[in-house]
Structures are given as structure tokens and as C-alpha cells.
Coordinates of C-alpha atoms in Angstrom, one line a residue:
Chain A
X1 CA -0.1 -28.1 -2.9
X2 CA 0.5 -30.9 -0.6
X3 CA -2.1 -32.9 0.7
X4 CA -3.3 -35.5 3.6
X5 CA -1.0 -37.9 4.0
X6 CA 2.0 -36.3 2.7
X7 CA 5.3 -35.8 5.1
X8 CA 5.3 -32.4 6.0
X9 CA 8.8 -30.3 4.1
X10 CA 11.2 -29.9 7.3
X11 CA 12.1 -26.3 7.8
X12 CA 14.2 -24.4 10.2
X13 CA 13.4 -20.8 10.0
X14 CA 13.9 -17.0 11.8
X15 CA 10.9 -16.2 14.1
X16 CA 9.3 -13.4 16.0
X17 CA 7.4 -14.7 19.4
X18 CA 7.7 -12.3 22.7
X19 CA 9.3 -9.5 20.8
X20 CA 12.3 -12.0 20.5
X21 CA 13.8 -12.7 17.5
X22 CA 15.0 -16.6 17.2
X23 CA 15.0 -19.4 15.2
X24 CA 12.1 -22.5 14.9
X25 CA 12.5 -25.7 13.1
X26 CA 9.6 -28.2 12.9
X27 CA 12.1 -30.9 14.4
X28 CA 12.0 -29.1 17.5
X29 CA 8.3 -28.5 17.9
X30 CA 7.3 -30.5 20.9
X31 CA 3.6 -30.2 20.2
X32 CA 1.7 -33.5 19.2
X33 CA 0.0 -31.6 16.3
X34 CA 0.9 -28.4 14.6
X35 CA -1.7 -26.1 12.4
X36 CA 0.7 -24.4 9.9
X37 CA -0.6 -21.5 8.8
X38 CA 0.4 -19.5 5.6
X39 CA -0.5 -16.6 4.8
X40 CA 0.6 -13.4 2.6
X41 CA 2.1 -10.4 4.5
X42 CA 2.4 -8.2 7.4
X43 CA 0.8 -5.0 7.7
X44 CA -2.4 -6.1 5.8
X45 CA -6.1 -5.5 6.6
X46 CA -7.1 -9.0 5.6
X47 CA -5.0 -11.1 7.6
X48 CA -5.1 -9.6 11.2
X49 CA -8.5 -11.0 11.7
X50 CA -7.2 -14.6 11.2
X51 CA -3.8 -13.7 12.4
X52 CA -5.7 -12.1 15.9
X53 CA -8.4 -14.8 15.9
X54 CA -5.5 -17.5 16.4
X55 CA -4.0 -15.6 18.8
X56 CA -7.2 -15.5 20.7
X57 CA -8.3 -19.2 20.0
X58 CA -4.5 -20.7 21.3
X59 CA -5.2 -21.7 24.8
X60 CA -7.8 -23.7 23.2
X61 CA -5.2 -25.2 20.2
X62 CA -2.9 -25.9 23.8
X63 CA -5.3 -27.6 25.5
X64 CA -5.5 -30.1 22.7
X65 CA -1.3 -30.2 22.5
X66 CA -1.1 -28.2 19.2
X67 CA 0.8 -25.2 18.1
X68 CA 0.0 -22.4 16.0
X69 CA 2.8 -21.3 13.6
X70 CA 2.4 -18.6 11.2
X71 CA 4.7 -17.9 8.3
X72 CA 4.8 -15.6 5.8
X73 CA 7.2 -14.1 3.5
X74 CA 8.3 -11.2 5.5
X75 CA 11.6 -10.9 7.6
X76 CA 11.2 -11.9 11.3
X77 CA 11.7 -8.3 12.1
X78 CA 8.9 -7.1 10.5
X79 CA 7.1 -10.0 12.1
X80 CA 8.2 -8.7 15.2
X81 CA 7.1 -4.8 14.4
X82 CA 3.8 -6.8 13.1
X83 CA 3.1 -8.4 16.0
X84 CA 3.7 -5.3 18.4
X85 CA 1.4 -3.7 16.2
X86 CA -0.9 -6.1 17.0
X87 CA -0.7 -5.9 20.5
X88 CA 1.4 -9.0 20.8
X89 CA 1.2 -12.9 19.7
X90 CA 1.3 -15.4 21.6
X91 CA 2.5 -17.9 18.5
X92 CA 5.5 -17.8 16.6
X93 CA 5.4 -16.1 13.4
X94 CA 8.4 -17.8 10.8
X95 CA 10.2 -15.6 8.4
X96 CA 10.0 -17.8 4.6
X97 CA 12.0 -14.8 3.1
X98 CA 12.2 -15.7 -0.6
X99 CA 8.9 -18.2 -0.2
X100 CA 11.5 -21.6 -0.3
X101 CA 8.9 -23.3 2.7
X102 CA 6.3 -22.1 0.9
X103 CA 7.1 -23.4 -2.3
X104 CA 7.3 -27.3 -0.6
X105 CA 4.2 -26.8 0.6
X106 CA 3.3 -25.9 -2.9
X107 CA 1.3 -22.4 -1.5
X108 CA 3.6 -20.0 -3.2
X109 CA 2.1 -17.3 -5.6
X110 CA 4.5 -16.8 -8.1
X111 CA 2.6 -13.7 -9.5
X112 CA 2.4 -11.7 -5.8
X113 CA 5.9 -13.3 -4.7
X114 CA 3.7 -14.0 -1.2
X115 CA 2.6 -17.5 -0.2
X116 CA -1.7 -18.5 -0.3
X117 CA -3.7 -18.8 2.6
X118 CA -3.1 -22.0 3.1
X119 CA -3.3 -24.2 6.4
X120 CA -2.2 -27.3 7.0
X121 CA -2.4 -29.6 10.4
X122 CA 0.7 -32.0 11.0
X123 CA -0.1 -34.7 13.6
X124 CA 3.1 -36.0 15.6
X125 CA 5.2 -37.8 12.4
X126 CA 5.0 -34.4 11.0
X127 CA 2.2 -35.9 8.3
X128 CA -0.3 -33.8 7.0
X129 CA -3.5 -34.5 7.7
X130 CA -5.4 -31.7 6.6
X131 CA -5.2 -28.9 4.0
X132 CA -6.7 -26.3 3.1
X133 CA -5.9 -23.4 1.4
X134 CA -8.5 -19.8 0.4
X135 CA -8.6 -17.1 -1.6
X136 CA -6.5 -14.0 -1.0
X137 CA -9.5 -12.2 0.2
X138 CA -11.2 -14.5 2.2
X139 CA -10.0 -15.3 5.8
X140 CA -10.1 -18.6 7.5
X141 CA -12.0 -19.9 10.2
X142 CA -9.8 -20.2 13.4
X143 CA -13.1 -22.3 14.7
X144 CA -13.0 -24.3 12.0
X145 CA -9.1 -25.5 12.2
X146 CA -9.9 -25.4 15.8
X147 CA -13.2 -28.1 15.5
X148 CA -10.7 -30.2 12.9
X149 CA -7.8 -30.6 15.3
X150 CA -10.5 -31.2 18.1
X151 CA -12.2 -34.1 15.6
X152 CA -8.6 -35.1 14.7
X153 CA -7.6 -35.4 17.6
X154 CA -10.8 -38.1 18.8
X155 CA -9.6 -40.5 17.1
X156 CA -13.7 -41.1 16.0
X157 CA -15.4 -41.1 12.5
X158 CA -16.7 -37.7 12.8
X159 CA -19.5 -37.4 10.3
X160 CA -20.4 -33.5 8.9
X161 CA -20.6 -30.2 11.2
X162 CA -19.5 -32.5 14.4
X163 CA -18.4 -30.7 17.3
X164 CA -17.0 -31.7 20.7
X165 CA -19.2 -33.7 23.0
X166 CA -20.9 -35.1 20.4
X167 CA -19.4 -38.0 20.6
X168 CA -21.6 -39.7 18.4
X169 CA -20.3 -42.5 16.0
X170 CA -22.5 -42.8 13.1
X171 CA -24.5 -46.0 12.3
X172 CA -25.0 -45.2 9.0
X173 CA -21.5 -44.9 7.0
X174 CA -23.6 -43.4 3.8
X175 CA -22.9 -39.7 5.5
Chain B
X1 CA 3.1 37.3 -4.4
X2 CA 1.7 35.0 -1.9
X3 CA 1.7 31.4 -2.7
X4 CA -1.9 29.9 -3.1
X5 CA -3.7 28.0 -0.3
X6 CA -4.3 24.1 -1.6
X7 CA -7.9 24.9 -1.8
X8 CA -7.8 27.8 -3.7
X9 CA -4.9 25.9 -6.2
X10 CA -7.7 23.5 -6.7
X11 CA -10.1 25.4 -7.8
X12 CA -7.4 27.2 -9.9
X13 CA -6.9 24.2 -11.6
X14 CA -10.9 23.0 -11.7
X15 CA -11.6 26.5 -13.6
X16 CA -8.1 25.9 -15.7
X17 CA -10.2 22.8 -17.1
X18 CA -12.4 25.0 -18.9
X19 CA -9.6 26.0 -21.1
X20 CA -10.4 23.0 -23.0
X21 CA -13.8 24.4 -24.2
X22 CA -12.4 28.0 -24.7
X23 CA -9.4 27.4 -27.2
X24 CA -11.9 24.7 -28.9
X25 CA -14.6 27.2 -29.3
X26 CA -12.4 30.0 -30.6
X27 CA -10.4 27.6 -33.1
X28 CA -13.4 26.3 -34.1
X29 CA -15.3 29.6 -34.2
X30 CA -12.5 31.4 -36.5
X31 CA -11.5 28.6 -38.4
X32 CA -14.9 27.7 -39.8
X33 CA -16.2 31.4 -40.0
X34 CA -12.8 31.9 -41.6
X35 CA -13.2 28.7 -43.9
X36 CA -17.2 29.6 -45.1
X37 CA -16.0 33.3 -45.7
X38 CA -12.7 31.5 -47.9
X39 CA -14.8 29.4 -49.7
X40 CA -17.9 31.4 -50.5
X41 CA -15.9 34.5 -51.4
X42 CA -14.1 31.9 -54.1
X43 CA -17.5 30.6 -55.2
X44 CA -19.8 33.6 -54.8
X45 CA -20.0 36.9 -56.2
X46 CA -22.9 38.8 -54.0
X47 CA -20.9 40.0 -51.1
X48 CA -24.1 40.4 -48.7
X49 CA -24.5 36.8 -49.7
X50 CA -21.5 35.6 -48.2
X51 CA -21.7 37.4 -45.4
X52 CA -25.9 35.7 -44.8
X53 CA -24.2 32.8 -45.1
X54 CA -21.3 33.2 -42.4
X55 CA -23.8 34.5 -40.1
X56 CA -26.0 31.5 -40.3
X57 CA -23.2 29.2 -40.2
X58 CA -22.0 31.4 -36.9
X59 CA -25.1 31.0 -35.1
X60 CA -25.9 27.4 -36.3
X61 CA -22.1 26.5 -35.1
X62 CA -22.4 28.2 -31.6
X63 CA -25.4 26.6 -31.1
X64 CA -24.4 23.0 -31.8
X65 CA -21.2 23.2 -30.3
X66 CA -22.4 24.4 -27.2
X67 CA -24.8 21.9 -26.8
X68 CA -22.5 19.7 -27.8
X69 CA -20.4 20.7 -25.1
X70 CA -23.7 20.6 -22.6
X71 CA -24.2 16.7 -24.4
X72 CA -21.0 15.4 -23.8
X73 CA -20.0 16.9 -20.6
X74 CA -23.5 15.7 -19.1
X75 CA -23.1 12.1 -20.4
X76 CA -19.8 11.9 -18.8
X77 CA -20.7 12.8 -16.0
X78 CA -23.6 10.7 -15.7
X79 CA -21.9 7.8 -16.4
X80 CA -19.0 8.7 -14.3
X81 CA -21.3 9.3 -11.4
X82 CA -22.9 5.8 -12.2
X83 CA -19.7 4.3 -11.8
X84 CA -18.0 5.9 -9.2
X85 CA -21.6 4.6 -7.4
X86 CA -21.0 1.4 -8.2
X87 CA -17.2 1.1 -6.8
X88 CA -18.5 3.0 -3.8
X89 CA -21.3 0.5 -2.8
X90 CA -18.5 -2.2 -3.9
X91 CA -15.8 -1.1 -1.4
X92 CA -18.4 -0.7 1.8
X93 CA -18.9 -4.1 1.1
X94 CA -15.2 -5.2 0.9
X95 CA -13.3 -2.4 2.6
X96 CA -10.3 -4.4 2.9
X97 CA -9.9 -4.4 -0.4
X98 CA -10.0 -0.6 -1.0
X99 CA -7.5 -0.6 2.2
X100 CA -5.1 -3.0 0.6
X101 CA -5.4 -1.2 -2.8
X102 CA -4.5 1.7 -1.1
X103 CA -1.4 0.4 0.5
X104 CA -0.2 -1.0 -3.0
X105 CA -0.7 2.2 -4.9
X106 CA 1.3 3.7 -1.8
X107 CA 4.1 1.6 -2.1
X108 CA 4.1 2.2 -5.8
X109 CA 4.8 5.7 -5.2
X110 CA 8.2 4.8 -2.8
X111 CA 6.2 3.9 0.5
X112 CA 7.0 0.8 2.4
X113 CA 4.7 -1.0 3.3
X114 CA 4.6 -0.4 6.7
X115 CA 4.4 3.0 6.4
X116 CA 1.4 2.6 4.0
X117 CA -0.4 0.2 6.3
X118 CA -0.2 3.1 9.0
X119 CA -1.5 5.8 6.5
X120 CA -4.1 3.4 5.2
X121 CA -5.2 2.4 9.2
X122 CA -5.5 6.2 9.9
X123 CA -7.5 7.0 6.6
X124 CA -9.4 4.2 7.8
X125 CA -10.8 6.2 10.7
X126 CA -13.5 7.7 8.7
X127 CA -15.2 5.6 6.1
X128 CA -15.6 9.1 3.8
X129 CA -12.1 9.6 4.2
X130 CA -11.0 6.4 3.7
X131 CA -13.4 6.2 0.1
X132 CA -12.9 9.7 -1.2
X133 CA -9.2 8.9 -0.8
X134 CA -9.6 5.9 -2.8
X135 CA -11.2 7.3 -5.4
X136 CA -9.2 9.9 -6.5
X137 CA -6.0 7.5 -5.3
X138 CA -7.1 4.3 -7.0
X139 CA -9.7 5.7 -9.6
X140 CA -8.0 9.2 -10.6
X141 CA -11.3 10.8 -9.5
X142 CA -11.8 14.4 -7.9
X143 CA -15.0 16.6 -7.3
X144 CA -13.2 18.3 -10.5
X145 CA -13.5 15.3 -12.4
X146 CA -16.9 15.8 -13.5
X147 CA -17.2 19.2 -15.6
X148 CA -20.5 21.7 -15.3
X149 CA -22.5 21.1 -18.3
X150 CA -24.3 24.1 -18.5
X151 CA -21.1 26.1 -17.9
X152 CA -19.0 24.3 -20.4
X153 CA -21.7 24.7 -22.7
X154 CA -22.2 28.3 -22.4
X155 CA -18.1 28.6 -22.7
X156 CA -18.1 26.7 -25.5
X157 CA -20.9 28.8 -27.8
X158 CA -19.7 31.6 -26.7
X159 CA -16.0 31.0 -27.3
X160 CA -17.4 30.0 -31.0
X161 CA -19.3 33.1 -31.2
X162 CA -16.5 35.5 -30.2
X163 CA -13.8 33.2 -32.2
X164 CA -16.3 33.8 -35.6
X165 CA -16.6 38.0 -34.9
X166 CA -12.7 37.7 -35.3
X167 CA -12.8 37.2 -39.2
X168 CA -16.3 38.1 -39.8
X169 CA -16.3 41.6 -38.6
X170 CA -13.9 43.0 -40.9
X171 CA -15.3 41.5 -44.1
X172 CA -18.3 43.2 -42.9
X173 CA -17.0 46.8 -42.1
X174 CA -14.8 46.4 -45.5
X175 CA -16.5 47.3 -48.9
X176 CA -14.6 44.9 -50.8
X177 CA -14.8 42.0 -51.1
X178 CA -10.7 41.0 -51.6
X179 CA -9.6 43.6 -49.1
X180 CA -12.2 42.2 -46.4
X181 CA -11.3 38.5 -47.6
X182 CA -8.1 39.1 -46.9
X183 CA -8.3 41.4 -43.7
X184 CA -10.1 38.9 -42.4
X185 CA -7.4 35.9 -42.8
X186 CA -5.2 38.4 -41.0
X187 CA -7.3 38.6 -37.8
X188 CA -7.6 35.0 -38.1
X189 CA -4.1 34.8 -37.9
X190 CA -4.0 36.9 -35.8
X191 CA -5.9 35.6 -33.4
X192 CA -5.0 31.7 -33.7
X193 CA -1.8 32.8 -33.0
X194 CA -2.2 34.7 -29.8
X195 CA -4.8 31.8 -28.8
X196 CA -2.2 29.5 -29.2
X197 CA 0.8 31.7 -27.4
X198 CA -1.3 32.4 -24.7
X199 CA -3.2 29.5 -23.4
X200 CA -0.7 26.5 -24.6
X201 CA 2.7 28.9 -24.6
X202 CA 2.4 31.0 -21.8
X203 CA -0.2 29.6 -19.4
X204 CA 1.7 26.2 -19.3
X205 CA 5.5 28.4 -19.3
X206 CA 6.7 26.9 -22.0
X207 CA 10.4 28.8 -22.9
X208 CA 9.3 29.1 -26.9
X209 CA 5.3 30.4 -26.5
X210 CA 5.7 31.6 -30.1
X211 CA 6.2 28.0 -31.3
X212 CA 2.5 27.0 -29.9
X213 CA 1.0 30.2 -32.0
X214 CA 2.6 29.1 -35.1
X215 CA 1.1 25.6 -35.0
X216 CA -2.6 27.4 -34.7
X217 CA -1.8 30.0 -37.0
X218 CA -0.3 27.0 -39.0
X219 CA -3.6 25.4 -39.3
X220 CA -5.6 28.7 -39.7
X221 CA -3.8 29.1 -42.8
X222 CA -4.0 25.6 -43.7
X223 CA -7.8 25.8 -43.0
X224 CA -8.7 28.6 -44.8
X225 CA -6.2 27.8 -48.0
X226 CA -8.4 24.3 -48.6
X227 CA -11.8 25.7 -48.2
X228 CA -10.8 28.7 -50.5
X229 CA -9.5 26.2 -52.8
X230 CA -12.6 24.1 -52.4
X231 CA -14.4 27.1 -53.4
X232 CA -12.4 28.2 -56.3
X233 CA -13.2 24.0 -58.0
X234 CA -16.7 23.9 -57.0
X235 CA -17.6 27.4 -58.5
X236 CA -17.5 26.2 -62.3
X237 CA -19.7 23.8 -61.4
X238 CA -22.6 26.0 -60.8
X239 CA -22.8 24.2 -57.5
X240 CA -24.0 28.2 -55.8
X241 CA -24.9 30.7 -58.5
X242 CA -24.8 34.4 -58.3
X243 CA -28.2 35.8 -57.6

């Protein structure tokens, strides 16, 4: 798995937003950051609630110029079926059909063919600067990514559990 | 004829379960009453003897293997009930794992994906649906699954009992002993053999029914030849004497 400070794998990739079928590459992202989210397949019970939650959270990622970009293994019509199912996305979701973007990102599960749950935020050079990836049956926190593009994205020492307006840089650098 | 309604077929096939403890008990019942009758005829003289002793070994046989059967059927059900506890209080903790279990065994069976995430969504619409389906999906478990101790019991004794009359009876009713001996292998014969047509040959249509009866009456004969054999070696050695 790749980690902070690697160059994020460039991919250009089918994708499902707006019940349209297109195409995404990370060279044309616009965004300042991007929060790259893998995770296994469409039409599960486990990962609508992250998948939703994102979807619900991305006015908030926009306000701090990042993109959500989900990807999984499935073809980008089945992202699209997915997505209607879900009452609509409003973030692309990348077909990796075969796992190859997975695979440089180092998330792929060779047993389940179907990449991890793996996120990973890509500031403006496209370098990682955060990973993290959880079990199959354990969804992420879309606060979480949320509160670490937010500290990110200060530019401050952020010391544990910080949140927005709490701007408070540490005295002590023993936290 | 009319075809069955699903929930009659089940119960057709919950009571077709207790086949097991009726062609046990019978098999069992003949060939040991068939075997003691063998063996003592070889090594005892006193007919009213042998026939004490086939009696005894009648009763004592019906009673253990039905309460054998009452035994094992009640521990297995125990501990399946234990168990199927367990993974019940397990998956209302983490339905989604029952629910994506669920779609995987669906699309083992030819389903896409998809298709079993729509099933899986509307099982999901009750939570007793959703687990009952589970368990006999996931688990192999159904309300059949766990027998009736006290009626597998009773079926089982009783097949003994009736499966012992069958050689028993006409060593009884015959005066001697060679003629009743061997009147008696006959039934058992018989017997094994229409056991074996009916319930394995033509209860499960199979094209050659009198194959199944030849493999019972194949072991009736094998049964009863050793024990008479048995008999015939122990005798000199004054293991039972003549009274």
C-alpha cells in the first residue's frame, strides 16, 4: 500500500456521475485536493453507508476545494445502475475493471479479486498525504477524512482529535 | 393426482426423515433376533432356552435402541439449537454480514449480483425473514432439521420390536428346532428384502428396487451365517451348557 508522501499512480478511467457514463483521469481533476476512495463492490450492504455518507458530506469536501472519487472494481455501468439505486451521487464513481489502479495503490485483494477499503487524500502535486485503509467489514468515517482534509488543509500542527476552529497550535510538541 | 402444496411437501419430507429410525430398527431388530436365534440354536440344545434368550435380547434391544434414538436425537438437537442461537445473536449484531453472505451464496447458485442484492434488500424487510432465510441458506438449517426425540425414539423400539417378531415368531409356533431355525431365516429374508425394495428401491424410484433388497437380504444372510458359525465354535467349549 502506498503511503504519505508517495506520487499518487496516474489513472484515466470509465466513470458514472449524473447517470452519464464518461471518462476521469486524475490529470484533469481541477480540485486542489482529492480523497480517493476504494472500496469493494456495488450492490453491497456494507458500503452504501460510506458510499451515501460521502455523498452527503460533499458540499462540505467542496467547500474546502476537494473531490470525492470512488472506484471500485465494477464496470461504470453498474456504477451507474448503483448509483440510481442509491438515489443518485453526486461524485464520480471510476470503473478499475480488472483492479490495475488498485493494484498501484497497492489495495487490491488478490483472494476477493475486489480492491480494500482503502482511502487516500492527494493534495495538488497529486502526493499522497494520507492513507488509510480498513477492514472489509468496517466502514470508514466520512467525518474523519472530512476533519483530515480540513486539518490538511490549515496548513497548522494539528495535535490529536483537533477540529475546525480550534485553531490552537500546541506549545508543547511532546503530543 | 393433485400435486402437493409446498407446505404439505415439507412435511412430507419432515415425516420421510423418520425413515431413518424405521429401516434401522427393523434391520437391527431381525438381524440380531435372527443372529441370537443362529447362534444359540448352534450352541444350545433346550429349545425354550433359546427362545428366553431371544426374548430378553428383544426387549433389552428395543429398549436401548430406542433410547438411543431418544439420546442422540435430543443431544443433537440441543446442541444444534445452541448453535443456531449463537449465529442468531451473532448476525443481529452484524447484519450486513448475514446480508452479504446471502448475496454470495446467491450468486453461487447463477444469480448476479445485482439481482441478489435486490432479493437480499427485500428479505431484509423483516429481520425474521431475513435470519430464517439465512439459516437454512447459509447454515442448511430448517424447522425439520432438528428430529422429535420422543418420536424417533418410540419409532425406533418399535421398529426393533416388530423387526425381532419377524424371525422369532415362527421358531416359536414351530416344534422343531431346525425347521423353526430355518423358517425363521426365511422371514428374515424375507423381510430384509422387502425392507430394502420398499423404502430404498421404491420410495426413492429407483428403476432396479430388487437390487436394494438383495443388499439387505445380502447382509441378513451374512449376519445370521457368522453368528451361527460363532455358535457352532463356541459350543465345544462349554461356553453355554445344556440344562
Amino acid at each position: 500500500m502506498l503511503k504519505p508522501g508517495d506520487p499518487a499512480p496516474p489513472f484515466d478511467l470509465p466513470s458514472a456521475l449524473d447517470d452519464q457514463l464518461s471518462r476521469l483521469s486524475l490529470a484533469s481533476i481541477r480540485y486542489e485536493m482529492v480523497v480517493l476512495f476504494f472500496y469493494p463492490r456495488d450492490f453491497s450492504f456494507i458500503c452504501p453507508t460510506e458510499v451515501i455518507g460521502f455523498h452527503k458530506a460533499r458540499a462540505a469536501f467542496q467547500a474546502e476545494n476537494t473531490v470525492i472519487v470512488g472506484i471500485s472494481v465494477d464496470d461504470a455501468e453498474t456504477h451507474r445502475r448503483w448509483a440510481r439505486e442509491l438515489g443518485g451521487l453526486g461524485f464520480p464513481l471510476l470503473a478499475d475493471e480488472g483492479g490495475k489502479v488498485a493494484r498501484a495503490f497497492g489495495v487490491f485483494d488478490d483472494q476477493e479479486n475486489v480492491a480494500l477499503r482503502a482511502t487516500f487524500i492527494l493534495d495538488a502535486k497529486r502526493i499522497i498525504l494520507y492513507a488509510v485503509a480498513s477492514p472489509v467489514n468496517v466502514g470508514r468515517s466520512v467525518g474523519e477524512t472530512l476533519r483530515v482534509v480540513q486539518a490538511l488543509r490549515s496548513g497548522k500542527l494539528c495535535p490529536a482529535d483537533w477540529q475546525p476552529g480550534t485553531d490552537i497550535e500546541p506549545t508543547d510538541a511532546k503530543y | 393426482m393433485p400435486a402437493l402444496k409446498p407446505q404439505e411437501r415439507r412435511r412430507t419430507f419432515e415425516r420421510l426423515s423418520s425413515i431413518r429410525e424405521i429401516v434401522f430398527g427393523v434391520q437391527d431388530g431381525v438381524l440380531t433376533t435372527a443372529g441370537v436365534l443362529a447362534g444359540l440354536s448352534g450352541a444350545v440344545s433346550v429349545r425354550s432356552q433359546v427362545i428366553l434368550a431371544a426374548l430378553a435380547s428383544t426387549v433389552a434391544g428395543a429398549l436401548s435402541m430406542g433410547a438411543g434414538a431418544y439420546l442422540g436425537t435430543h443431544a443433537e438437537s440441543a446442541v444444534l439449537r445452541s448453535e443456531l442461537d449463537r449465529v442468531r445473536r451473532e448476525s443481529e449484531e452484524d447484519p450486513y454480514l448475514v446480508q452479504e453472505s446471502l448475496i454470495e451464496a446467491l450468486g453461487k447458485e447463477g444469480l448476479s449480483r445485482e439481482a441478489g442484492y435486490r432479493v437480499v434488500k427485500l428479505l431484509s424487510s423483516s429481520k425474521d425473514v431475513l435470519f430464517n432465510t439465512a439459516e437454512e441458506k447459509l447454515y442448511g438449517l430448517t424447522g425439520g432439521t432438528f428430529g422429535n426425540p420422543m418420536v424417533d425414539g418410540l419409532l425406533m423400539g418399535i421398529a426393533f420390536l416388530v423387526g425381532a417378531v419377524v424371525p422369532l415368531l415362527p421358531y416359536m409356533l414351530i416344534a422343531s428346532v431346525r425347521l423353526g431355525l430355518i423358517a425363521g431365516i426365511a422371514t428374515t429374508a424375507v423381510t430384509l428384502f422387502a425392507v430394502g425394495y420398499v423404502f430404498e428401491g421404491r420410495f426413492s424410484g429407483d428403476r432396479r428396487p430388487a437390487l436394494a433388497g438383495l443388499r439387505f437380504l445380502a447382509i441378513a444372510l451374512g449376519a445370521a451365517t457368522i453368528g451361527y458359525v460363532i455358535g457352532l465354535l463356541i459350543a465345544p467349549m462349554g461356553a453355554v451348557s445344556a440344562g
